[in-house]
């Protein structure tokens, strides 16, 4: 009898649809409160600037969860890890729904955003299971789920809040949707991402800086991710306030409608994976940043036109999402043994930039208005474009790469690069 290979080697298929849906539901927990901020401010009697701290807290909590929890996927049992995270997130969402004041709501937001990090575990798992020949395509499809979750969640939460007359209902719906994944997702995951390893939790975390120091591909993607997502977060963090102010005067439902209206951009961003496989991630990064910059220009030139704001949001969504997918396609070639940890570094810097963008954006809007917030976002895009222009492009080429830390296949880099 021929011996069976280990479980992690046998699991080569990936249920892309399930991973995309699960990613969409869980990542939505970070973004669905954004259209509710004006309603939250009125409901618990705080200023708009104070309510804006909820968006910043969500980004900070997500970054904290990526740092402390995602590295576990390189060594832990994935099914157990997924079950625990889903249960904790659902509980925190219920606490947020019943929060009597802004302090409780902020702490609950910190807890739920810290534990809703499954999207950043599912993405490297999907990339590893797909293999090098389909990595970009699969990352793009799972990324499409994350993009749809982040954009459509605003529509759902705004609609639920308008229909129920309370922002708290949106948190309840999110808790039910997250808990429902417990019935489906864990059993469809492989037992482990790679071979069983004896690395301690402290060792996994301690190795993160070394990954950033050793791999140039990771450094490039990390900086570009932070710049792009900072600009994205500025726009969405202040959009609800801009639409609610005169002369527009829209409610949370109209703000949430932007999620549906940016659906074409979300769908288009799925092409970023195959394009990265064909032309290289740097080309896609550049195109994405240019699209995002154009969106900010449109929003600044025609600030009170709903049609122009929808066009701007579409350009921003396709640009930032495409850039993120390209960045992940670049880093997942480093090796399956470190797939979760390189994604930890990438997403930690990305959402750190997002948290800073939300904080700066709400402050700039409260003090100086819409134009100042857009200028802050534009500065982030400009820094990203300078970075990708200065970086020599990485040419994707599947070659064997064996190191003591990261086996598998990684893209070949041009001669002379580390």
Tab-separated table of C-alpha atoms in Angstrom, residues 28-279:
chain	number	residue	atom	x	y	z
A	28	UNK	CA	-17.828	43.603	7.295
A	29	UNK	CA	-17.622	43.897	11.074
A	30	UNK	CA	-14.880	46.501	10.664
A	31	UNK	CA	-16.733	48.690	8.171
A	32	UNK	CA	-20.479	48.486	8.770
A	33	UNK	CA	-20.405	51.047	11.639
A	34	UNK	CA	-19.070	53.824	9.378
A	35	UNK	CA	-22.448	54.937	7.922
A	36	UNK	CA	-23.881	54.807	11.447
A	37	UNK	CA	-21.474	57.294	13.030
A	38	UNK	CA	-23.783	60.304	12.730
A	39	UNK	CA	-26.683	58.247	14.147
A	40	UNK	CA	-24.470	56.932	16.955
A	41	UNK	CA	-23.434	60.492	17.838
A	42	UNK	CA	-27.093	61.504	18.169
A	43	UNK	CA	-28.182	58.305	19.885
A	44	UNK	CA	-25.654	58.382	22.726
A	45	UNK	CA	-25.324	62.176	22.776
A	46	UNK	CA	-21.670	62.670	21.822
A	47	UNK	CA	-19.948	64.894	19.268
A	48	UNK	CA	-19.214	63.742	15.736
A	49	UNK	CA	-15.501	63.834	16.495
A	50	UNK	CA	-16.006	61.506	19.470
A	51	UNK	CA	-18.151	59.148	17.403
A	52	UNK	CA	-15.412	59.132	14.785
A	53	UNK	CA	-13.146	57.478	17.361
A	54	UNK	CA	-15.213	54.310	16.879
A	55	UNK	CA	-13.945	54.004	13.300
A	56	UNK	CA	-10.365	54.550	14.446
A	57	UNK	CA	-10.798	52.031	17.267
A	58	UNK	CA	-12.039	49.409	14.801
A	59	UNK	CA	-8.936	49.854	12.648
A	60	UNK	CA	-6.618	49.767	15.666
A	61	UNK	CA	-8.314	46.659	17.040
A	62	UNK	CA	-8.054	44.929	13.680
A	63	UNK	CA	-4.343	45.748	13.529
A	64	UNK	CA	-3.924	44.405	17.074
A	65	UNK	CA	-5.709	41.168	16.158
A	66	UNK	CA	-3.578	40.755	13.055
A	67	UNK	CA	-0.436	41.141	15.161
A	68	UNK	CA	-1.459	38.853	18.028
A	69	UNK	CA	-3.734	36.255	16.400
A	70	UNK	CA	-2.992	35.783	12.688
A	71	UNK	CA	0.570	34.413	13.237
A	72	UNK	CA	-1.023	31.498	15.107
A	73	UNK	CA	-2.282	30.168	11.763
A	74	UNK	CA	1.260	29.073	10.852
A	75	UNK	CA	1.338	26.667	13.799
A	76	UNK	CA	-2.129	26.218	15.338
A	77	UNK	CA	-5.010	23.928	14.420
A	78	UNK	CA	-6.974	26.062	11.980
A	79	UNK	CA	-10.417	24.603	12.693
A	80	UNK	CA	-10.181	25.240	16.419
A	81	UNK	CA	-8.725	28.708	15.887
A	82	UNK	CA	-11.536	29.684	13.506
A	83	UNK	CA	-14.245	28.450	15.886
A	84	UNK	CA	-12.869	30.400	18.842
A	85	UNK	CA	-12.508	33.622	16.857
A	86	UNK	CA	-16.041	33.448	15.448
A	87	UNK	CA	-17.544	32.843	18.898
A	88	UNK	CA	-15.649	35.755	20.474
A	89	UNK	CA	-16.565	38.149	17.667
A	90	UNK	CA	-20.261	37.287	17.861
A	91	UNK	CA	-20.277	37.897	21.618
A	92	UNK	CA	-18.550	41.271	21.287
A	93	UNK	CA	-21.039	42.359	18.605
A	94	UNK	CA	-23.929	41.629	20.981
A	95	UNK	CA	-22.261	43.693	23.705
A	96	UNK	CA	-21.853	46.590	21.248
A	97	UNK	CA	-25.535	46.343	20.285
A	98	UNK	CA	-26.539	46.848	23.921
A	99	UNK	CA	-23.870	49.451	24.777
A	100	UNK	CA	-25.354	52.231	26.962
A	101	UNK	CA	-22.566	54.753	26.381
A	102	UNK	CA	-19.635	55.574	24.126
A	103	UNK	CA	-17.059	54.001	26.458
A	104	UNK	CA	-18.787	50.607	26.379
A	105	UNK	CA	-19.294	50.849	22.631
A	106	UNK	CA	-15.651	51.739	22.052
A	107	UNK	CA	-14.392	48.862	24.215
A	108	UNK	CA	-16.762	46.415	22.494
A	109	UNK	CA	-15.581	47.706	19.124
A	110	UNK	CA	-11.979	47.130	20.167
A	111	UNK	CA	-12.808	43.559	21.226
A	112	UNK	CA	-14.795	42.588	18.140
A	113	UNK	CA	-12.324	44.131	15.702
A	114	UNK	CA	-9.433	42.340	17.431
A	115	UNK	CA	-11.063	38.924	17.026
A	116	UNK	CA	-12.621	39.323	13.556
A	117	UNK	CA	-9.314	38.597	11.799
A	118	UNK	CA	-10.404	35.461	9.933
A	119	UNK	CA	-10.130	37.244	6.550
A	120	UNK	CA	-6.392	37.546	7.084
A	121	UNK	CA	-6.154	33.847	7.932
A	122	UNK	CA	-8.340	32.659	5.061
A	123	UNK	CA	-6.358	34.582	2.431
A	124	UNK	CA	-2.971	32.886	3.044
A	125	UNK	CA	-4.710	29.522	3.485
A	126	UNK	CA	-6.375	29.949	0.087
A	127	UNK	CA	-3.088	31.033	-1.507
A	128	UNK	CA	-1.241	27.999	-0.128
A	129	UNK	CA	-3.951	25.528	-1.140
A	130	UNK	CA	-4.179	27.011	-4.641
A	131	UNK	CA	-0.485	26.540	-5.406
A	132	UNK	CA	1.833	28.929	-7.276
A	133	UNK	CA	0.123	28.506	-10.640
A	134	UNK	CA	-3.207	29.870	-9.378
A	135	UNK	CA	-2.069	32.019	-6.460
A	136	UNK	CA	-2.825	35.427	-7.933
A	137	UNK	CA	-6.208	34.372	-9.280
A	138	UNK	CA	-7.361	32.824	-5.988
A	139	UNK	CA	-6.080	35.744	-3.923
A	140	UNK	CA	-7.994	38.034	-6.270
A	141	UNK	CA	-11.244	36.098	-5.831
A	142	UNK	CA	-10.968	35.930	-2.054
A	143	UNK	CA	-9.997	39.597	-2.123
A	144	UNK	CA	-13.169	40.259	-4.100
A	145	UNK	CA	-15.146	38.793	-1.212
A	146	UNK	CA	-13.360	41.084	1.222
A	147	UNK	CA	-13.990	44.100	-1.002
A	148	UNK	CA	-17.676	43.236	-1.335
A	149	UNK	CA	-17.925	42.733	2.416
A	150	UNK	CA	-16.327	46.062	3.204
A	151	UNK	CA	-18.439	47.990	0.696
A	152	UNK	CA	-21.827	46.238	0.888
A	153	UNK	CA	-21.692	46.135	4.689
A	154	UNK	CA	-22.206	49.891	4.660
A	155	UNK	CA	-25.342	49.446	2.553
A	156	UNK	CA	-26.740	46.720	4.784
A	157	UNK	CA	-26.046	48.564	8.035
A	158	UNK	CA	-27.466	51.831	6.741
A	159	UNK	CA	-30.599	50.092	5.442
A	160	UNK	CA	-31.101	48.165	8.689
A	161	UNK	CA	-30.650	51.343	10.739
A	162	UNK	CA	-33.160	53.261	8.620
A	163	UNK	CA	-35.716	50.428	8.654
A	164	UNK	CA	-35.469	49.788	12.386
A	165	UNK	CA	-34.902	53.356	13.503
A	166	UNK	CA	-31.885	52.331	15.555
A	167	UNK	CA	-28.196	51.865	14.819
A	168	UNK	CA	-28.144	49.022	17.371
A	169	UNK	CA	-30.041	46.693	15.017
A	170	UNK	CA	-27.108	46.638	12.600
A	171	UNK	CA	-24.862	45.214	15.323
A	172	UNK	CA	-27.426	42.517	16.053
A	173	UNK	CA	-27.606	41.472	12.398
A	174	UNK	CA	-23.805	41.323	12.231
A	175	UNK	CA	-23.702	39.101	15.340
A	176	UNK	CA	-26.148	36.608	13.800
A	177	UNK	CA	-24.302	36.491	10.462
A	178	UNK	CA	-20.948	35.942	12.167
A	179	UNK	CA	-22.294	33.209	14.442
A	180	UNK	CA	-23.808	31.406	11.441
A	181	UNK	CA	-20.325	30.812	10.019
A	182	UNK	CA	-19.603	28.558	13.001
A	183	UNK	CA	-21.885	25.962	11.418
A	184	UNK	CA	-20.030	25.847	8.096
A	185	UNK	CA	-16.535	27.271	7.951
A	186	UNK	CA	-14.363	25.374	10.493
A	187	UNK	CA	-15.097	21.950	9.049
A	188	UNK	CA	-14.054	23.088	5.552
A	189	UNK	CA	-10.621	24.276	6.642
A	190	UNK	CA	-7.508	22.089	6.574
A	191	UNK	CA	-6.289	20.966	9.963
A	192	UNK	CA	-3.074	22.953	9.579
A	193	UNK	CA	-1.615	25.437	7.112
A	194	UNK	CA	1.786	23.725	6.923
A	195	UNK	CA	3.689	20.939	8.598
A	196	UNK	CA	3.249	20.671	12.348
A	197	UNK	CA	5.851	22.830	14.050
A	198	UNK	CA	6.995	23.322	17.622
A	199	UNK	CA	7.450	27.107	17.456
A	200	UNK	CA	6.259	28.892	20.556
A	201	UNK	CA	3.794	31.745	20.383
A	202	UNK	CA	6.518	34.152	21.502
A	203	UNK	CA	8.792	32.774	18.792
A	204	UNK	CA	6.184	33.358	16.101
A	205	UNK	CA	5.791	36.991	17.129
A	206	UNK	CA	9.503	37.567	17.618
A	207	UNK	CA	10.205	36.454	14.052
A	208	UNK	CA	7.983	39.089	12.447
A	209	UNK	CA	10.585	41.900	12.314
A	210	UNK	CA	13.097	39.520	10.733
A	211	UNK	CA	10.651	38.702	7.936
A	212	UNK	CA	10.328	42.404	7.184
A	213	UNK	CA	14.103	42.858	7.265
A	214	UNK	CA	14.877	39.853	5.060
A	215	UNK	CA	12.232	40.106	2.340
A	216	UNK	CA	12.256	43.182	0.134
A	217	UNK	CA	8.957	42.111	-1.448
A	218	UNK	CA	7.333	42.340	1.969
A	219	UNK	CA	8.749	45.801	2.664
A	220	UNK	CA	7.447	47.177	-0.628
A	221	UNK	CA	3.968	45.727	-0.169
A	222	UNK	CA	3.768	46.897	3.448
A	223	UNK	CA	4.480	50.549	2.641
A	224	UNK	CA	2.143	50.583	-0.353
A	225	UNK	CA	-0.626	48.917	1.657
A	226	UNK	CA	-0.360	51.488	4.445
A	227	UNK	CA	-0.456	54.447	2.052
A	228	UNK	CA	-3.378	53.181	-0.019
A	229	UNK	CA	-5.510	52.153	2.932
A	230	UNK	CA	-4.879	55.374	4.805
A	231	UNK	CA	-6.359	57.298	1.881
A	232	UNK	CA	-9.272	54.854	1.660
A	233	UNK	CA	-10.041	55.209	5.367
A	234	UNK	CA	-9.937	59.002	5.263
A	235	UNK	CA	-12.607	59.055	2.561
A	236	UNK	CA	-14.996	56.546	4.138
A	237	UNK	CA	-14.569	57.817	7.692
A	238	UNK	CA	-15.749	61.330	6.768
A	239	UNK	CA	-18.217	60.507	3.978
A	240	UNK	CA	-21.126	60.007	6.391
A	241	UNK	CA	-20.534	63.443	7.933
A	242	UNK	CA	-20.176	65.089	4.506
A	243	UNK	CA	-23.396	63.567	3.188
A	244	UNK	CA	-25.308	64.450	6.372
A	245	UNK	CA	-24.223	68.105	6.262
A	246	UNK	CA	-25.948	70.816	4.168
A	247	UNK	CA	-26.594	71.095	1.281
A	248	UNK	CA	-26.857	67.307	0.865
A	249	UNK	CA	-28.510	66.382	4.190
A	250	UNK	CA	-28.643	62.603	3.653
A	251	UNK	CA	-29.155	59.972	6.366
A	252	UNK	CA	-27.246	56.746	7.066
A	253	UNK	CA	-29.277	54.853	4.468
A	254	UNK	CA	-27.988	57.074	1.671
A	255	UNK	CA	-24.442	56.721	2.953
A	256	UNK	CA	-24.810	52.962	3.040
A	257	UNK	CA	-26.173	53.000	-0.513
A	258	UNK	CA	-22.676	53.861	-1.679
A	259	UNK	CA	-21.805	50.210	-1.020
A	260	UNK	CA	-24.226	49.051	-3.740
A	261	UNK	CA	-23.203	51.836	-6.081
A	262	UNK	CA	-19.531	50.848	-5.812
A	263	UNK	CA	-20.292	47.211	-6.647
A	264	UNK	CA	-18.902	47.562	-10.222
A	265	UNK	CA	-15.579	48.688	-8.811
A	266	UNK	CA	-15.517	45.819	-6.327
A	267	UNK	CA	-16.143	43.278	-9.096
A	268	UNK	CA	-13.537	44.853	-11.338
A	269	UNK	CA	-10.883	44.589	-8.633
A	270	UNK	CA	-10.907	40.774	-8.931
A	271	UNK	CA	-8.941	41.177	-12.159
A	272	UNK	CA	-5.988	42.480	-10.149
A	273	UNK	CA	-4.877	38.934	-9.271
A	274	UNK	CA	-4.511	37.594	-12.834
A	275	UNK	CA	-3.024	40.926	-13.929
A	276	UNK	CA	-0.415	40.643	-11.183
A	277	UNK	CA	0.442	37.124	-12.383
A	278	UNK	CA	0.873	38.394	-15.927
A	279	UNK	CA	2.440	41.857	-15.602
